[in-house]
PDB file of C-alpha atoms in Angstrom:
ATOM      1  CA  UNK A1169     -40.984  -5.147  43.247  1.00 95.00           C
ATOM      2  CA  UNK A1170     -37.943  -6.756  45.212  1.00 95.00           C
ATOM      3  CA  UNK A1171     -35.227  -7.842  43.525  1.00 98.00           C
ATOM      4  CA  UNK A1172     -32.260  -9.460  45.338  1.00 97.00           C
ATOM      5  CA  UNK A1173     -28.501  -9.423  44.272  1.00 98.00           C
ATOM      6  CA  UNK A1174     -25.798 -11.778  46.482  1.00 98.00           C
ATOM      7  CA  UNK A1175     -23.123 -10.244  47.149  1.00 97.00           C
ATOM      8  CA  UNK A1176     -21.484 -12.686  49.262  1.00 97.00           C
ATOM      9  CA  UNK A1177     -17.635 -13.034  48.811  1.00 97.00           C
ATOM     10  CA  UNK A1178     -17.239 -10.326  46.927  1.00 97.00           C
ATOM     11  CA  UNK A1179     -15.121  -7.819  48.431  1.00 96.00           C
ATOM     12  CA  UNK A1180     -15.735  -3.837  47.767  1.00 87.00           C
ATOM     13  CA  UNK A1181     -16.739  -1.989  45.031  1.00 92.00           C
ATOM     14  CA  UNK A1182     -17.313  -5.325  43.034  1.00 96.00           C
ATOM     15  CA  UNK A1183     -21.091  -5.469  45.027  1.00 96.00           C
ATOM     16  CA  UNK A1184     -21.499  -1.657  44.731  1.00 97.00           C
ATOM     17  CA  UNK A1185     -20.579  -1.336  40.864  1.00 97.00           C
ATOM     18  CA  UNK A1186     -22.859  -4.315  40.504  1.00 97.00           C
ATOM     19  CA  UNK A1187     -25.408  -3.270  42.459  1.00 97.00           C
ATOM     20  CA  UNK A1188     -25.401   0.125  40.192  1.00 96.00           C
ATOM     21  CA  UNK A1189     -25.817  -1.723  37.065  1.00 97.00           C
ATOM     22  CA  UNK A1190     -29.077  -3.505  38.603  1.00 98.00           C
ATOM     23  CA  UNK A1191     -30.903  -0.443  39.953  1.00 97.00           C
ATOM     24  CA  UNK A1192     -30.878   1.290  36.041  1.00 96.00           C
ATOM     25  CA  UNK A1193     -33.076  -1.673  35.074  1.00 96.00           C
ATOM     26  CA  UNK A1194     -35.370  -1.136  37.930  1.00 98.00           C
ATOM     27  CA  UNK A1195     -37.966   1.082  38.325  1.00 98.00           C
ATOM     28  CA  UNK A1196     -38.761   4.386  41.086  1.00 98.00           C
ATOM     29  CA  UNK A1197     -39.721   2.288  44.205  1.00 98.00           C
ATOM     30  CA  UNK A1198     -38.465  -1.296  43.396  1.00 98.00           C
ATOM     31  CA  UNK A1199     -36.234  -2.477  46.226  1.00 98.00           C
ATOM     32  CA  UNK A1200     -32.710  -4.042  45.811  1.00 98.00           C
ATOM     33  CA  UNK A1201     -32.013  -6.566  48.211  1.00 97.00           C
ATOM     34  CA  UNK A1202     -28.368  -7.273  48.305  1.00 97.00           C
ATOM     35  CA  UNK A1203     -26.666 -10.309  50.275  1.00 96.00           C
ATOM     36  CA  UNK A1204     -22.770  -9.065  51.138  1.00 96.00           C
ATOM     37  CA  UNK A1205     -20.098 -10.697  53.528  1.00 96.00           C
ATOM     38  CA  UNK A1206     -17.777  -7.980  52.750  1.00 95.00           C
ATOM     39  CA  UNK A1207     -17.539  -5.801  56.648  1.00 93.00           C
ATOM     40  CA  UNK A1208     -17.133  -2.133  54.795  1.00 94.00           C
ATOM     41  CA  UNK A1209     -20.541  -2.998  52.686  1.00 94.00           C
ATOM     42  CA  UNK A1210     -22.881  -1.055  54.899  1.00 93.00           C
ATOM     43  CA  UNK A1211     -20.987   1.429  54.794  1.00 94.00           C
ATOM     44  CA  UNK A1212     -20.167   1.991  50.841  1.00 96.00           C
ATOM     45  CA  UNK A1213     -23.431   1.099  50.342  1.00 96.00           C
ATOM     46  CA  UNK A1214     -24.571   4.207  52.736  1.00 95.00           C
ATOM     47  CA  UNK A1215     -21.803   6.733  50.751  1.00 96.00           C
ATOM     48  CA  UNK A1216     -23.563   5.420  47.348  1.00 97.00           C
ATOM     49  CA  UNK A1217     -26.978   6.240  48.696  1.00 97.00           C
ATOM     50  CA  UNK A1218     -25.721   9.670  49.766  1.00 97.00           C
ATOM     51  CA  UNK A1219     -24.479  10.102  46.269  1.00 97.00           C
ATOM     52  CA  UNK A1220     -27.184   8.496  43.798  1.00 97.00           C
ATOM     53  CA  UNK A1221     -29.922   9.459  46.178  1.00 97.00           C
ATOM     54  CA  UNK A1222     -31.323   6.322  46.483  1.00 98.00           C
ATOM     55  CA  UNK A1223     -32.394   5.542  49.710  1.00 97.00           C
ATOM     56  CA  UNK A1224     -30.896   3.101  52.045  1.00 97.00           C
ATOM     57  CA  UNK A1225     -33.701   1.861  53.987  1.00 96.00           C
ATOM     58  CA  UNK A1226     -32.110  -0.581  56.090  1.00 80.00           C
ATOM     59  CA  UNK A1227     -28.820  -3.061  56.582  1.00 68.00           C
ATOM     60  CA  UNK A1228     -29.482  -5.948  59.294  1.00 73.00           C
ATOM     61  CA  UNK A1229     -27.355  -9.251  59.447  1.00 73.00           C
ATOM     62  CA  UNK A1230     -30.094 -11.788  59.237  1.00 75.00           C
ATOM     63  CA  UNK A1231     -26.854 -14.731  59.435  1.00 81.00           C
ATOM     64  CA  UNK A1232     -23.379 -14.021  61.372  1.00 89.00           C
ATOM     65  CA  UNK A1233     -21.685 -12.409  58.864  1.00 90.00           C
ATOM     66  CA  UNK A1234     -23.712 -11.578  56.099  1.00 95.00           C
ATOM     67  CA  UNK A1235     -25.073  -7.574  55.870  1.00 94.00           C
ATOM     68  CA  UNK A1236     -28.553  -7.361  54.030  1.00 96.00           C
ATOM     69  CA  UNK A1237     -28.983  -3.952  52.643  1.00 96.00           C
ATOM     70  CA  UNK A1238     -32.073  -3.050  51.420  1.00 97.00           C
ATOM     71  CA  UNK A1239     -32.156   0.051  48.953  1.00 98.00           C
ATOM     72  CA  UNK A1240     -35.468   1.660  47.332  1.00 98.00           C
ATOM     73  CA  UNK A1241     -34.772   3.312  43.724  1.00 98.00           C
ATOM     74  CA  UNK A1242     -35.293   6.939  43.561  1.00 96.00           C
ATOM     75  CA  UNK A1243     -37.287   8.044  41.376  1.00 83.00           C
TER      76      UNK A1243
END
């Protein structure tokens, strides 16, 4: 499953913290999608991987200025 979460215009942790409270309702394998405008997203999303052990499985800009990390649920 694929959920998605925007994050756009909120500025870091706020799309992190949220994005934490989302992933214990999914389940090992379910993807996050998650929207985010905010430049240092990638990159705390990446630390919170590192940490959680989800896995970050990608983080492309599919507009100018918009960062779509993808993250698959560990199980």
């Amino acid at each position: 499953m694929i959920r998605q979460y925007d994050a756009r215009g909120l500025k870091c942790p706020i799309p992190v913290l949220k994005a934490r409270k989302i992933i214990k309702e999914l389940q090992p394998g379910d993807i996050l999608e998650i929207d985010a405008t905010d430049p240092g997203a990638p990159k705390d999303f990446a630390h919170f991987c590192e940490v959680t052990g989800n896995r970050l499985l990608d983080g492309g800009e599919p507009e100018p200025g918009v960062f779509r990390i993808r993250v698959e649920v560990a199980g």
